[in-house]
XYZ file of C-alpha atoms in Angstrom:
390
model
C 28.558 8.019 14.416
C 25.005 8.819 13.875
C 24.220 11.949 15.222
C 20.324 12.156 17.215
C 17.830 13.706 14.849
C 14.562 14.362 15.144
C 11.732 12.891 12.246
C 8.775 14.053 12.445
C 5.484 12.584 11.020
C 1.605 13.295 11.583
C 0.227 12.204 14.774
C -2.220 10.114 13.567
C -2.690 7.935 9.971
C -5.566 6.912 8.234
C -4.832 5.110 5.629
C -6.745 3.073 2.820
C -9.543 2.854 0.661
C -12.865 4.370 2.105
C -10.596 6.250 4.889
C -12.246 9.274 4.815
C -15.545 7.421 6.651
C -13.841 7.178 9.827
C -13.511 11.313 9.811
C -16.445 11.573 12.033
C -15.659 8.991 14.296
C -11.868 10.464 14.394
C -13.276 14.217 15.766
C -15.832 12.840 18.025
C -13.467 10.089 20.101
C -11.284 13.393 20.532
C -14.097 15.967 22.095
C -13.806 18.216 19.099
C -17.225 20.061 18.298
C -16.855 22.509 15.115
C -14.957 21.785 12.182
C -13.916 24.785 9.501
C -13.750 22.729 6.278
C -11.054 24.685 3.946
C -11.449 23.513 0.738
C -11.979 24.880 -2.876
C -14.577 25.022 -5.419
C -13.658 21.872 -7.368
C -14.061 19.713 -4.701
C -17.989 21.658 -3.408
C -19.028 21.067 -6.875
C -18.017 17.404 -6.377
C -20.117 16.862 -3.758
C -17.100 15.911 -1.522
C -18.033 18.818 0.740
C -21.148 17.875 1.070
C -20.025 14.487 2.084
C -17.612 15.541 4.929
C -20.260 18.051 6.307
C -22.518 14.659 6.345
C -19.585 12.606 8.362
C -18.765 15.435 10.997
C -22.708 15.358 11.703
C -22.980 11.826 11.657
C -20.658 12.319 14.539
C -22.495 15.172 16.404
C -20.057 17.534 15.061
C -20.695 20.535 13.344
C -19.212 22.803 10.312
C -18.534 25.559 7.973
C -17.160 26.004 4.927
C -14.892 28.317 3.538
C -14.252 27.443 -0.005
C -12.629 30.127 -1.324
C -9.346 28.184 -2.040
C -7.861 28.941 -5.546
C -5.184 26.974 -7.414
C -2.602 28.862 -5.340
C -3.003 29.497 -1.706
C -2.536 33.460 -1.192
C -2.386 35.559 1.802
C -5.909 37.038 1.386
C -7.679 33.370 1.183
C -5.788 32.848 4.866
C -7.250 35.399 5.771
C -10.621 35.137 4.927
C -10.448 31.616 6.250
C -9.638 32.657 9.488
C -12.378 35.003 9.506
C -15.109 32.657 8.925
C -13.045 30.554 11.861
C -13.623 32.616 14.482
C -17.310 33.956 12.887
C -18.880 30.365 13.720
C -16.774 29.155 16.980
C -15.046 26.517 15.494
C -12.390 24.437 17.000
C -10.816 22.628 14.474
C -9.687 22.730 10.602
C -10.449 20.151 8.499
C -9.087 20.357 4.895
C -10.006 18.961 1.847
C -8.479 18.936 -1.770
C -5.013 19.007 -3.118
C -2.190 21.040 -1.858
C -3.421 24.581 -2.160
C -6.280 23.819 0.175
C -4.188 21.835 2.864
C -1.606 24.507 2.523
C -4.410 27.183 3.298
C -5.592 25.315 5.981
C -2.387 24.815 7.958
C -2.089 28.549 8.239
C -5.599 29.412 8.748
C -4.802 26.773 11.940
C -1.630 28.303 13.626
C -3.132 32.101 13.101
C -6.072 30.903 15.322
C -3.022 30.958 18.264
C -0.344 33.022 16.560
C -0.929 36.732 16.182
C -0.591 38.906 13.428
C -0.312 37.463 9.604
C 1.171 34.429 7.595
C 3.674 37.114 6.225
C 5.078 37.294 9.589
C 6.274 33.607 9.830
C 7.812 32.819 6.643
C 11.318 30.950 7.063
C 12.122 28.289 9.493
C 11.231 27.829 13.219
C 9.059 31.130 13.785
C 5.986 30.034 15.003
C 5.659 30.600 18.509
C 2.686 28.336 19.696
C 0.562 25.344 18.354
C -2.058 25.840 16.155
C -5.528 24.387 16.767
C -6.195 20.598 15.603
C -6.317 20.124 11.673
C -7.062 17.007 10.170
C -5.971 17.016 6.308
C -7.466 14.783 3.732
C -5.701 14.696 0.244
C -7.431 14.813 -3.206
C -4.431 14.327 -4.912
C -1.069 12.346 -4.467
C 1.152 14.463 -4.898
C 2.192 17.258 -2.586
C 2.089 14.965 0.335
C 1.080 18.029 2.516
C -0.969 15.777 4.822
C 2.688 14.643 5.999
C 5.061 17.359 6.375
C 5.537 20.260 8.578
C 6.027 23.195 5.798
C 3.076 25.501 3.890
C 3.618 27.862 1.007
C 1.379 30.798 0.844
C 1.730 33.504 -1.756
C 2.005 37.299 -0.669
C 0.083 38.275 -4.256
C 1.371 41.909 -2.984
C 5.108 40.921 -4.298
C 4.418 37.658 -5.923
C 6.767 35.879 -3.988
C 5.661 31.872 -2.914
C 6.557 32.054 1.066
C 7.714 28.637 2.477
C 6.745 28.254 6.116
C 8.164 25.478 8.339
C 7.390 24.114 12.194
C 6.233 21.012 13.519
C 3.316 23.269 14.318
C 1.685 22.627 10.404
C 1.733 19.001 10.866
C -1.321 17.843 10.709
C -2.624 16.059 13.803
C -4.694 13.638 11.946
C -4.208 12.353 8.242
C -6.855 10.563 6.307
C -5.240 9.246 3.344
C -7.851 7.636 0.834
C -6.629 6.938 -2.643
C -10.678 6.488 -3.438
C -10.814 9.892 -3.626
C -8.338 10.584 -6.239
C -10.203 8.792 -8.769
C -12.114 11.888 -10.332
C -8.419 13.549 -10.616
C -7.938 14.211 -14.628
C -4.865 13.123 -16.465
C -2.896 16.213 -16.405
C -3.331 16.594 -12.631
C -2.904 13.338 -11.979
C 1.079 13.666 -13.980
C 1.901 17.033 -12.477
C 0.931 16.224 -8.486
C 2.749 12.889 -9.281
C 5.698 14.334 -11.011
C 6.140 16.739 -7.790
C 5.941 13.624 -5.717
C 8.487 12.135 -7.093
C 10.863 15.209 -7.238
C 10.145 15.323 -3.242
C 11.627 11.839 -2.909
C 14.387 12.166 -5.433
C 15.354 15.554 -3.560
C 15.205 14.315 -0.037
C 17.167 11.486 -1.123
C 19.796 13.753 -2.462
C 19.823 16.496 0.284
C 22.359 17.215 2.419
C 19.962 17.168 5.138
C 19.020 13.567 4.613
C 19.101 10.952 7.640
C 18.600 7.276 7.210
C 15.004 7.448 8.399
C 13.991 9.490 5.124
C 16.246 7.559 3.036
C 13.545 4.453 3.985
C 10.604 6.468 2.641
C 12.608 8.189 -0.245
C 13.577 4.896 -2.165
C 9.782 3.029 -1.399
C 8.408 6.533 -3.187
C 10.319 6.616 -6.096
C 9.949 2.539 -6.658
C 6.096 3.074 -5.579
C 5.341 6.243 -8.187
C 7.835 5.209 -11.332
C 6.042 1.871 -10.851
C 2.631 3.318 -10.824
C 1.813 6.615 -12.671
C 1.714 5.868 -16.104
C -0.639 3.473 -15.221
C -2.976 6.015 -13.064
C -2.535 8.682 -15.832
C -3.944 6.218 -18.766
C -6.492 5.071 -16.489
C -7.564 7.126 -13.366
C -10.256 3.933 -12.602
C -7.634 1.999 -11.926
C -7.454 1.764 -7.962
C -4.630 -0.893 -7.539
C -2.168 2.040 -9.173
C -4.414 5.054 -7.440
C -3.541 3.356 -3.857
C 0.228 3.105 -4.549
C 0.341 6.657 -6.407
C -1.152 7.852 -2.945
C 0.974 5.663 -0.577
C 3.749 7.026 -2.332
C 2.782 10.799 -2.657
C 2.898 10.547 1.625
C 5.830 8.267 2.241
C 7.659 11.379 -0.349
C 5.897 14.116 1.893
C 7.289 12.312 5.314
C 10.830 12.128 3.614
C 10.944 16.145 2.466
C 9.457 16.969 5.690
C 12.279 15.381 7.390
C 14.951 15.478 4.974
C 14.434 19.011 2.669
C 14.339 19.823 -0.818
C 16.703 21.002 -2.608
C 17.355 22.757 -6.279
C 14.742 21.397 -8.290
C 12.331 23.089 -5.640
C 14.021 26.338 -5.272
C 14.071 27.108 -8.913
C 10.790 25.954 -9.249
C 8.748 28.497 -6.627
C 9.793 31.463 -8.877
C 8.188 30.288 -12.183
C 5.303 29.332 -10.307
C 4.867 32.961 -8.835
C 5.650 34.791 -12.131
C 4.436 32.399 -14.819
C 1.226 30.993 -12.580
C 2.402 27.796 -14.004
C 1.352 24.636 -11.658
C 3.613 23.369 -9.173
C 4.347 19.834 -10.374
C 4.736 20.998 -14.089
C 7.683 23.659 -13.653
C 9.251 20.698 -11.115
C 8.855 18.463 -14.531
C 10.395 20.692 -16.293
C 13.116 22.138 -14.033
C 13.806 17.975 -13.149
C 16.296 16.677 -16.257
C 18.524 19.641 -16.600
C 19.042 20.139 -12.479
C 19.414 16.508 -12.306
C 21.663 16.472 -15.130
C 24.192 19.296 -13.260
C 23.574 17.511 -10.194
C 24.738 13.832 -10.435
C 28.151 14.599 -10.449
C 27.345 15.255 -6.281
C 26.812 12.141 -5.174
C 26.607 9.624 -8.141
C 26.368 6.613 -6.068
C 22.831 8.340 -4.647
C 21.475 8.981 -8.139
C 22.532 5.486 -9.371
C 20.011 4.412 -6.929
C 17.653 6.449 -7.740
C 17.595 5.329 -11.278
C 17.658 1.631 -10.115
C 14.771 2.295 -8.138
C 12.963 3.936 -10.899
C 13.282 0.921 -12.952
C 16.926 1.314 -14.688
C 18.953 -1.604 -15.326
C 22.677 -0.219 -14.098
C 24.208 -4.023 -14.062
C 27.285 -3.754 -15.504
C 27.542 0.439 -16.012
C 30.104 2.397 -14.469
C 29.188 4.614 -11.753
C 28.775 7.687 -13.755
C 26.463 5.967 -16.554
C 24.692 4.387 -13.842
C 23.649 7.803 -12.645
C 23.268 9.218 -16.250
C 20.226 6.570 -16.196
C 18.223 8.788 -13.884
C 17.777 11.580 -16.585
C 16.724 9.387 -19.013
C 14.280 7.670 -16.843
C 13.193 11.139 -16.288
C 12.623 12.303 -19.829
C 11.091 9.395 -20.909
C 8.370 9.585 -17.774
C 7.720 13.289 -18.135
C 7.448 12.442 -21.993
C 4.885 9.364 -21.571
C 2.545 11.324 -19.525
C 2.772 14.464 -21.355
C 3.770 16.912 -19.381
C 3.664 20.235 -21.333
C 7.142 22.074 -21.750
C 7.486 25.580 -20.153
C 7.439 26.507 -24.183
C 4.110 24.813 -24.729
C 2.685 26.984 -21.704
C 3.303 29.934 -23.915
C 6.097 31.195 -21.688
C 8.277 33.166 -23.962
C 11.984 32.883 -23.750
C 12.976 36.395 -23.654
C 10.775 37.009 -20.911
C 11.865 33.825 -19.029
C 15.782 35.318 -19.090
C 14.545 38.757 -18.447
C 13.175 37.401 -14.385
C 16.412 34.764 -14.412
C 18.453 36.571 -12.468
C 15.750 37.917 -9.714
C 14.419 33.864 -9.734
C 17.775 32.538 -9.056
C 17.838 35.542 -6.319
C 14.921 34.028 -4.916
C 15.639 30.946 -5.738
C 18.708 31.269 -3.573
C 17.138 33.360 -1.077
C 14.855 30.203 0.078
C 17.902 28.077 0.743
C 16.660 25.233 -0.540
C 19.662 25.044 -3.607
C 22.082 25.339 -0.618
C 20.876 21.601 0.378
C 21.876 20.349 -3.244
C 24.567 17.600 -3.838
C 25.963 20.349 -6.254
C 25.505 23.951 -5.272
C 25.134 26.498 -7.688
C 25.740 30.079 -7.985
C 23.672 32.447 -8.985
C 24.795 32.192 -13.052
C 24.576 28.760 -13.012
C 20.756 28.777 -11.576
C 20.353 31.064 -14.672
C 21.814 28.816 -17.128
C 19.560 26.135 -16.494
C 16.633 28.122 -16.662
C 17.610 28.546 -20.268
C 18.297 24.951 -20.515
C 15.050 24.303 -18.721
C 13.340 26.143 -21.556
C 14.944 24.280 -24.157
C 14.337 21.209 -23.603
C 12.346 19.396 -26.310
């Protein structure tokens, strides 16, 4: 019997090429009158900033900018955000950029109503009221932040990534316009697409899945194996730019709904001790966790490898799932995803922080939602794997 679950997406969707010209029209029709735009210095230098402070005031509706948004969202840039906020009267957040700015901007939107700081709501559940109204625009597919309900902020006092969760960081509106993921370079273009992908290939596998999620799990993993290789070679190409971004959201609705699991907790702590980018310690945390993992729920990663363009006709259940991890290697290989060895991680230092990072690892609970749950030794085993991987 199906148990009642709730699944929870963005209020509103905006979706399509040219998206982001309906922003003004979008605050207007809803009475809001001052936007903070969180964004980053990438995307002022672009001239993207530029063009949403145009929109808003095409619309009668005014802004400020905080752009002070860094590759990883930290507890000082909420801060600051905030600050500038309340300094100009705003009502609203709008953010713009990949997933460190969106991220920033969902907590810069729930302080404005929650006292006290981010540190104070990490975990599940612990905000107390709404935020006020954000309306995210990606620059990137890939984190798929525009669609879930969770933000990670780093506390750069410890170093630890904080995951925070409520259906208070949803986004109320989402404008989703693949146009303007066209000046995204190669190597951001594999690493925010690689982390899409692990969010669909996770949620698929969690234990918190429900069939809802499963819907948007196996359309992202068709819609992204399908796609980025072609969107890496050529970032012009729009027909695969559309479908990376259609996919990076449909893999954000699933996680938000359905969790991540080991890939994801392993891969917070090398990002917060290495500074290593998000998607590229998923890439190279993705083989060797899938690898220990199939034996879960084989039927699920069969599947997964059909969908990411396996022929399994004819293989027995096990091989069928064995598929998945070399449809992985070969992917992460033809888009050139740099090994944690190429980053100039060292190995000795790696196994040094195993232990704490499979602490921490453990700590966020997301390895507890794994087909296959690990202990502690095993989460540092496959960091060593993890590292040597050629």
């Amino acid at each position: 019997m199906m148990q009642p679950r709730e699944f929870i997406t963005p209020a509103h969707m905006v979706v399509g090429s040219n998206a982001v010209e309906q922003l003004g029209e979008q605050c207007r029709k809803r009475g809001w009158r001052k936007a903070l735009i969180v964004t980053d210095k990438i995307m002022a230098s672009l001239g993207l900033v530029a063009r949403v402070e145009e929109l808003l005031a095409a619309s009668d509706v005014g802004s400020a900018v905080y752009a002070g948004v860094n590759s990883e969202p930290v507890v000082e840039y909420v801060q600051e955000g905030l600050e500038v906020y309340k300094a100009n009267a705003c009502d609203i957040v709008v953010a713009i950029g990949g997933g460190s700015p969106i991220d920033a901007a969902k907590a810069i939107a729930v302080l404005v109503s929650n006292p006290g700081s981010i540190e104070q709501y990490k975990g599940l559940g612990k905000l107390n009221n709404p935020g006020v109204p954000l309306v995210a625009i990606p620059t990137t597919a890939g984190t798929g932040s525009e669609a879930t309900l969770f933000t990670v902020i780093t506390d750069q006092k410890t170093d630890v990534k904080m995951l925070i969760g409520s259906p208070y960081l949803m986004p109320t509106v989402a404008i989703v316009d693949p146009l303007l993921t066209i000046s995204s370079p190669p190597g951001v273009t594999a690493a925010t697409g690689v982390d899409a992908l692990v969010h669909a290939i996770e949620a698929y596998v969690s234990v918190k899945r429900q069939p809802m999620s499963d819907i948007f799990c196996i359309s992202a993993i068709e819609l992204i194996s399908q796609n980025i290789r072609q969107a890496w070679a050529n970032g012009n190409n729009i027909a695969a730019r559309e479908q990376m971004m259609l996919g990076a959201m449909q893999a954000g609705i699933a996680f938000s709904n359905a969790s991540v699991a080991l890939v994801h907790g392993m891969s917070r702590p090398i990002g917060a001790n290495f500074h290593i980018a998000h998607g590229v310690s998923n890439a190279a945390l993705l083989a060797v966790v899938t690898d220990f993992s199939l034996i879960g729920d084989p039927l699920r990663y069969a599947r997964i490898a059909q969908a990411m363009g396996e022929n399994i006709n004819g293989l027995s259940l096990m091989d069928a799932a064995d598929r998945v991890v070399v449809a992985i290697r070969r992917l992460v290989r033809d888009i050139r995803i740099p090994s944690l060895r190429e980053l100039g991680v060292e190995r000795e230092r790696l196994m040094e922080l195993a232990p704490s990072m499979a602490d921490a690892a453990i700590d966020s609970g997301s390895p507890g939602n794994n087909p296959r749950k690990p202990t502690k030794q095993e989460i540092v085993e496959l960091y060593a794997r993890a590292y040597d991987e050629v």
